[in-house]
Amino acid sequence: KAGVTQTPRYLIKTRGQQVTLSCSPISGHRSVSWYQQTPGQGLQFLFEYFSETQRNKGNFPGRFSGRQFSNSRSEMNVSTLELGDSALYLCASSLAAGSGGPQFFGPGTRLTVL
Amino acid sequence: QQPVQSPQAVILREGEDAVINCSSSKALYSVHWYRQKHGEAPVFLMILLKGGEQKGHEKISASFNEKKQQSSLYLTASQLSYSGTYFCGTDIQGAQKLVFGQGTRLTINP
């Protein structure tokens, strides 16, 4: 089975711009979770989508949003970028929703905000 | 609310054993363990569920003490490939989302 794929792998944006990141889960997985990873804050949960519905959300401002399509692919959007949004954004797919099963991570998108 | 991992870093020689701990101040419903090598994605190692169920790789063992709100990951006869940063992810009080610890950096030397 192919693993989780994320595009693009690297992005450079300037403050105030917006960005859209994409994640394709493992075939058959209906849950996609998004995480932000930074050296200072570690791995932080952004949100989870299951069957096109947002099931859970972390403590991030409304500038961070996401959606999931009928084929389980997911996108996350960050509007009005700030310097502090520079991070590695990881998505993880899972068969089941929530935390009852293993999560399989993609390689991440490295976002740099200048 | 973030779980605390200890130690923060450990250096071993190949063949030695290591224990990595993860503790929480709140009730845990499940604990996940992942390993991340530099520049790579985290890789699933083990999940421990409330009630004692475990799912994971054969060569990895872990414990989950629900009363103490702690989990430990046991790495025996370490190999060079075990090097990386280990994260525990916890589902606190059934929130159905993972809160990760800050990680434990494990270095295995020949």
mmCIF file of C-alpha atoms in Angstrom:
data_model
loop_
_atom_site.group_PDB
_atom_site.id
_atom_site.type_symbol
_atom_site.label_atom_id
_atom_site.label_comp_id
_atom_site.label_asym_id
_atom_site.label_seq_id
_atom_site.Cartn_x
_atom_site.Cartn_y
_atom_site.Cartn_z
ATOM 1 C CA LYS A 1 0.000 0.000 0.000
ATOM 2 C CA ALA A 2 1.205 3.487 -0.726
ATOM 3 C CA GLY A 3 1.839 5.627 2.308
ATOM 4 C CA VAL A 4 0.506 9.025 3.208
ATOM 5 C CA THR A 5 1.524 11.705 0.736
ATOM 6 C CA GLN A 6 1.690 15.427 1.304
ATOM 7 C CA THR A 7 2.162 18.214 -1.175
ATOM 8 C CA PRO A 8 3.996 20.415 -1.513
ATOM 9 C CA ARG A 9 6.992 19.303 0.526
ATOM 10 C CA TYR A 10 8.388 22.814 0.910
ATOM 11 C CA LEU A 11 6.786 26.231 0.797
ATOM 12 C CA ILE A 12 8.082 29.736 1.290
ATOM 13 C CA LYS A 13 5.533 32.485 1.838
ATOM 14 C CA THR A 14 5.517 36.013 3.149
ATOM 15 C CA ARG A 15 3.547 37.420 6.050
ATOM 16 C CA GLY A 16 -0.065 38.104 5.233
ATOM 17 C CA GLN A 17 -0.326 35.546 2.469
ATOM 18 C CA GLN A 18 -2.398 32.397 2.674
ATOM 19 C CA VAL A 19 -1.389 28.817 1.988
ATOM 20 C CA THR A 20 -3.100 25.507 1.225
ATOM 21 C CA LEU A 21 -1.512 22.182 2.041
ATOM 22 C CA SER A 22 -2.719 18.825 0.749
ATOM 23 C CA CYS A 23 -2.724 15.350 2.234
ATOM 24 C CA SER A 24 -3.668 12.038 0.629
ATOM 25 C CA PRO A 25 -4.229 9.287 3.197
ATOM 26 C CA ILE A 26 -3.489 5.606 2.886
ATOM 27 C CA SER A 27 -6.099 3.914 0.733
ATOM 28 C CA GLY A 28 -9.058 2.886 2.855
ATOM 29 C CA HIS A 29 -8.266 5.269 5.698
ATOM 30 C CA ARG A 30 -11.065 7.716 6.383
ATOM 31 C CA SER A 31 -9.509 9.710 9.194
ATOM 32 C CA VAL A 32 -6.987 12.462 8.585
ATOM 33 C CA SER A 33 -5.408 14.430 11.407
ATOM 34 C CA TRP A 34 -3.188 17.476 11.025
ATOM 35 C CA TYR A 35 -0.315 18.450 13.317
ATOM 36 C CA GLN A 36 2.070 21.365 13.572
ATOM 37 C CA GLN A 37 5.620 20.540 14.629
ATOM 38 C CA THR A 38 8.054 23.194 15.844
ATOM 39 C CA PRO A 39 11.245 22.905 17.904
ATOM 40 C CA GLY A 40 9.731 24.969 20.699
ATOM 41 C CA GLN A 41 6.208 23.577 20.951
ATOM 42 C CA GLY A 42 6.717 20.056 19.652
ATOM 43 C CA LEU A 43 3.906 18.181 17.943
ATOM 44 C CA GLN A 44 0.585 19.963 18.328
ATOM 45 C CA PHE A 45 -2.796 18.732 17.160
ATOM 46 C CA LEU A 46 -4.616 21.002 14.739
ATOM 47 C CA PHE A 47 -7.747 19.079 13.744
ATOM 48 C CA GLU A 48 -9.116 15.757 12.625
ATOM 49 C CA TYR A 49 -11.461 14.986 9.758
ATOM 50 C CA PHE A 50 -13.432 11.794 9.337
ATOM 51 C CA SER A 51 -15.881 11.166 6.527
ATOM 52 C CA GLU A 52 -15.705 14.820 5.462
ATOM 53 C CA THR A 53 -16.605 16.094 8.929
ATOM 54 C CA GLN A 54 -14.345 17.837 11.394
ATOM 55 C CA ARG A 55 -14.431 15.661 14.491
ATOM 56 C CA ASN A 56 -12.008 17.437 16.713
ATOM 57 C CA LYS A 57 -10.027 20.629 16.890
ATOM 58 C CA GLY A 58 -6.932 21.794 18.734
ATOM 59 C CA ASN A 59 -6.169 25.180 20.248
ATOM 60 C CA PHE A 60 -5.288 27.116 17.129
ATOM 61 C CA PRO A 61 -6.764 30.378 15.880
ATOM 62 C CA GLY A 62 -9.463 30.446 13.237
ATOM 63 C CA ARG A 63 -6.842 31.298 10.603
ATOM 64 C CA PHE A 64 -6.195 27.566 10.508
ATOM 65 C CA SER A 65 -8.907 25.639 8.730
ATOM 66 C CA GLY A 66 -9.295 22.415 6.874
ATOM 67 C CA ARG A 67 -11.596 20.231 4.901
ATOM 68 C CA GLN A 68 -11.875 16.690 3.680
ATOM 69 C CA PHE A 69 -13.177 15.457 0.371
ATOM 70 C CA SER A 70 -15.277 12.409 -0.425
ATOM 71 C CA ASN A 71 -12.135 10.465 -1.427
ATOM 72 C CA SER A 72 -10.697 11.184 2.071
ATOM 73 C CA ARG A 73 -8.052 13.554 0.754
ATOM 74 C CA SER A 74 -7.699 16.536 3.029
ATOM 75 C CA GLU A 75 -6.498 20.091 2.744
ATOM 76 C CA MET A 76 -5.567 22.588 5.390
ATOM 77 C CA ASN A 77 -5.502 26.311 4.861
ATOM 78 C CA VAL A 78 -3.721 28.992 6.806
ATOM 79 C CA SER A 79 -4.766 32.551 6.113
ATOM 80 C CA THR A 80 -2.961 35.771 6.964
ATOM 81 C CA LEU A 81 0.315 34.026 7.624
ATOM 82 C CA GLU A 82 2.451 35.079 10.574
ATOM 83 C CA LEU A 83 6.151 34.470 11.189
ATOM 84 C CA GLY A 84 5.214 32.054 13.968
ATOM 85 C CA ASP A 85 3.411 29.817 11.505
ATOM 86 C CA SER A 86 6.760 28.602 10.187
ATOM 87 C CA ALA A 87 6.738 24.904 10.996
ATOM 88 C CA LEU A 88 6.583 21.386 9.694
ATOM 89 C CA TYR A 89 2.955 20.463 9.046
ATOM 90 C CA LEU A 90 2.266 16.768 9.285
ATOM 91 C CA CYS A 91 -0.837 14.886 8.420
ATOM 92 C CA ALA A 92 -1.612 11.417 9.683
ATOM 93 C CA SER A 93 -4.173 8.944 8.467
ATOM 94 C CA SER A 94 -5.941 6.258 10.399
ATOM 95 C CA LEU A 95 -8.593 3.636 9.757
ATOM 96 C CA ALA A 96 -10.785 4.766 12.605
ATOM 97 C CA ALA A 97 -11.582 8.152 14.010
ATOM 98 C CA GLY A 98 -10.154 9.372 17.264
ATOM 99 C CA SER A 99 -7.221 7.951 19.137
ATOM 100 C CA GLY A 100 -8.086 4.262 19.271
ATOM 101 C CA GLY A 101 -5.881 3.192 16.418
ATOM 102 C CA PRO A 102 -2.392 3.829 15.052
ATOM 103 C CA GLN A 103 -1.771 6.934 13.026
ATOM 104 C CA PHE A 104 0.427 6.859 9.936
ATOM 105 C CA PHE A 105 2.219 10.086 9.228
ATOM 106 C CA GLY A 106 3.113 11.665 5.925
ATOM 107 C CA PRO A 107 6.518 13.260 5.256
ATOM 108 C CA GLY A 108 5.209 16.719 6.051
ATOM 109 C CA THR A 109 5.193 20.120 4.417
ATOM 110 C CA ARG A 110 7.897 22.487 5.600
ATOM 111 C CA LEU A 111 6.411 25.994 5.630
ATOM 112 C CA THR A 112 8.666 29.008 5.977
ATOM 113 C CA VAL A 113 7.075 32.413 6.478
ATOM 114 C CA LEU A 114 9.300 35.401 5.752
ATOM 115 C CA GLN B 1 -1.798 19.132 30.053
ATOM 116 C CA GLN B 2 1.123 18.038 27.895
ATOM 117 C CA PRO B 3 2.538 14.716 29.122
ATOM 118 C CA VAL B 4 6.037 14.757 30.530
ATOM 119 C CA GLN B 5 8.634 12.467 29.039
ATOM 120 C CA SER B 6 11.790 11.360 30.779
ATOM 121 C CA PRO B 7 14.607 11.297 30.209
ATOM 122 C CA GLN B 8 14.878 14.126 27.683
ATOM 123 C CA ALA B 9 17.884 12.485 26.089
ATOM 124 C CA VAL B 10 19.848 9.281 26.488
ATOM 125 C CA ILE B 11 22.990 7.903 24.912
ATOM 126 C CA LEU B 12 23.571 4.170 24.791
ATOM 127 C CA ARG B 13 25.967 1.699 23.323
ATOM 128 C CA GLU B 14 24.608 -0.882 20.927
ATOM 129 C CA GLY B 15 23.144 -3.807 22.836
ATOM 130 C CA GLU B 16 22.174 -1.834 25.933
ATOM 131 C CA ASP B 17 18.616 -1.396 27.169
ATOM 132 C CA ALA B 18 16.597 1.775 27.577
ATOM 133 C CA VAL B 19 13.365 2.798 29.239
ATOM 134 C CA ILE B 20 11.467 5.915 28.228
ATOM 135 C CA ASN B 21 8.706 7.184 30.465
ATOM 136 C CA CYS B 22 5.616 9.253 29.789
ATOM 137 C CA SER B 23 3.460 10.610 32.576
ATOM 138 C CA SER B 24 0.362 12.744 32.766
ATOM 139 C CA SER B 25 -1.374 14.707 35.482
ATOM 140 C CA LYS B 26 -4.768 13.687 34.086
ATOM 141 C CA ALA B 27 -6.454 10.372 33.341
ATOM 142 C CA LEU B 28 -5.268 8.689 30.197
ATOM 143 C CA TYR B 29 -7.500 6.732 27.849
ATOM 144 C CA SER B 30 -4.759 5.658 25.485
ATOM 145 C CA VAL B 31 -1.055 6.132 24.938
ATOM 146 C CA HIS B 32 0.659 6.040 21.556
ATOM 147 C CA TRP B 33 4.395 5.743 20.965
ATOM 148 C CA TYR B 34 6.143 7.006 17.834
ATOM 149 C CA ARG B 35 9.759 7.273 16.711
ATOM 150 C CA GLN B 36 10.954 10.074 14.471
ATOM 151 C CA LYS B 37 14.318 10.104 12.778
ATOM 152 C CA HIS B 38 15.830 13.404 11.745
ATOM 153 C CA GLY B 39 14.118 14.773 8.644
ATOM 154 C CA GLU B 40 11.573 11.969 8.547
ATOM 155 C CA ALA B 41 7.961 11.472 9.593
ATOM 156 C CA PRO B 42 7.073 9.920 12.943
ATOM 157 C CA VAL B 43 6.591 6.160 12.708
ATOM 158 C CA PHE B 44 4.026 4.263 14.773
ATOM 159 C CA LEU B 45 5.477 1.870 17.347
ATOM 160 C CA MET B 46 2.831 0.977 19.899
ATOM 161 C CA ILE B 47 -0.589 1.883 21.177
ATOM 162 C CA LEU B 48 -1.826 1.024 24.646
ATOM 163 C CA LEU B 49 -5.486 1.341 25.412
ATOM 164 C CA LYS B 50 -7.344 1.708 28.676
ATOM 165 C CA GLY B 51 -8.282 -1.750 29.789
ATOM 166 C CA GLY B 52 -5.018 -3.341 28.816
ATOM 167 C CA GLU B 53 -5.226 -3.852 25.065
ATOM 168 C CA GLN B 54 -1.977 -3.308 23.190
ATOM 169 C CA LYS B 55 -1.231 -3.077 19.525
ATOM 170 C CA GLY B 56 2.231 -2.685 18.120
ATOM 171 C CA HIS B 57 5.361 -4.199 16.749
ATOM 172 C CA GLU B 58 6.674 -7.477 18.081
ATOM 173 C CA LYS B 59 10.097 -6.166 19.074
ATOM 174 C CA ILE B 60 8.748 -3.233 21.061
ATOM 175 C CA SER B 61 7.262 -3.578 24.510
ATOM 176 C CA ALA B 62 5.517 -1.050 26.663
ATOM 177 C CA SER B 63 3.458 -0.760 29.787
ATOM 178 C CA PHE B 64 0.513 1.416 30.723
ATOM 179 C CA ASN B 65 -0.316 2.060 34.355
ATOM 180 C CA GLU B 66 -3.759 3.637 34.301
ATOM 181 C CA LYS B 67 -3.778 4.392 38.036
ATOM 182 C CA LYS B 68 -0.478 6.237 37.915
ATOM 183 C CA GLN B 69 -1.285 7.766 34.519
ATOM 184 C CA GLN B 70 2.045 6.599 33.192
ATOM 185 C CA SER B 71 3.412 4.623 30.313
ATOM 186 C CA SER B 72 6.883 3.264 29.703
ATOM 187 C CA LEU B 73 8.516 2.107 26.485
ATOM 188 C CA TYR B 74 11.124 -0.632 26.765
ATOM 189 C CA LEU B 75 13.882 -0.970 24.198
ATOM 190 C CA THR B 76 15.997 -4.044 24.757
ATOM 191 C CA ALA B 77 19.273 -4.984 23.100
ATOM 192 C CA SER B 78 19.252 -1.659 21.255
ATOM 193 C CA GLN B 79 20.416 -1.472 17.667
ATOM 194 C CA LEU B 80 21.845 1.479 15.755
ATOM 195 C CA SER B 81 18.524 1.766 13.926
ATOM 196 C CA TYR B 82 16.758 2.571 17.196
ATOM 197 C CA SER B 83 18.287 6.041 17.228
ATOM 198 C CA GLY B 84 15.803 8.864 16.932
ATOM 199 C CA THR B 85 13.370 10.914 18.953
ATOM 200 C CA TYR B 86 10.614 9.025 20.723
ATOM 201 C CA PHE B 87 7.273 10.685 21.347
ATOM 202 C CA CYS B 88 4.395 9.585 23.466
ATOM 203 C CA GLY B 89 0.977 10.807 22.409
ATOM 204 C CA THR B 90 -1.779 10.684 24.971
ATOM 205 C CA ASP B 91 -5.551 10.788 24.783
ATOM 206 C CA ILE B 92 -6.342 12.683 27.933
ATOM 207 C CA GLN B 93 -9.710 11.979 29.526
ATOM 208 C CA GLY B 94 -11.185 10.577 26.356
ATOM 209 C CA ALA B 95 -10.834 13.764 24.327
ATOM 210 C CA GLN B 96 -10.145 11.575 21.258
ATOM 211 C CA LYS B 97 -7.169 13.656 20.174
ATOM 212 C CA LEU B 98 -3.491 13.126 20.883
ATOM 213 C CA VAL B 99 -1.401 15.444 23.022
ATOM 214 C CA PHE B 100 2.273 14.693 22.500
ATOM 215 C CA GLY B 101 5.151 14.901 24.922
ATOM 216 C CA GLN B 102 8.256 16.892 24.095
ATOM 217 C CA GLY B 103 10.141 13.820 23.012
ATOM 218 C CA THR B 104 13.129 11.769 24.175
ATOM 219 C CA ARG B 105 16.201 11.824 21.991
ATOM 220 C CA LEU B 106 17.856 8.408 21.872
ATOM 221 C CA THR B 107 21.349 8.021 20.463
ATOM 222 C CA ILE B 108 22.815 4.566 19.955
ATOM 223 C CA ASN B 109 26.563 4.381 19.456
ATOM 224 C CA PRO B 110 28.452 1.359 18.094
#
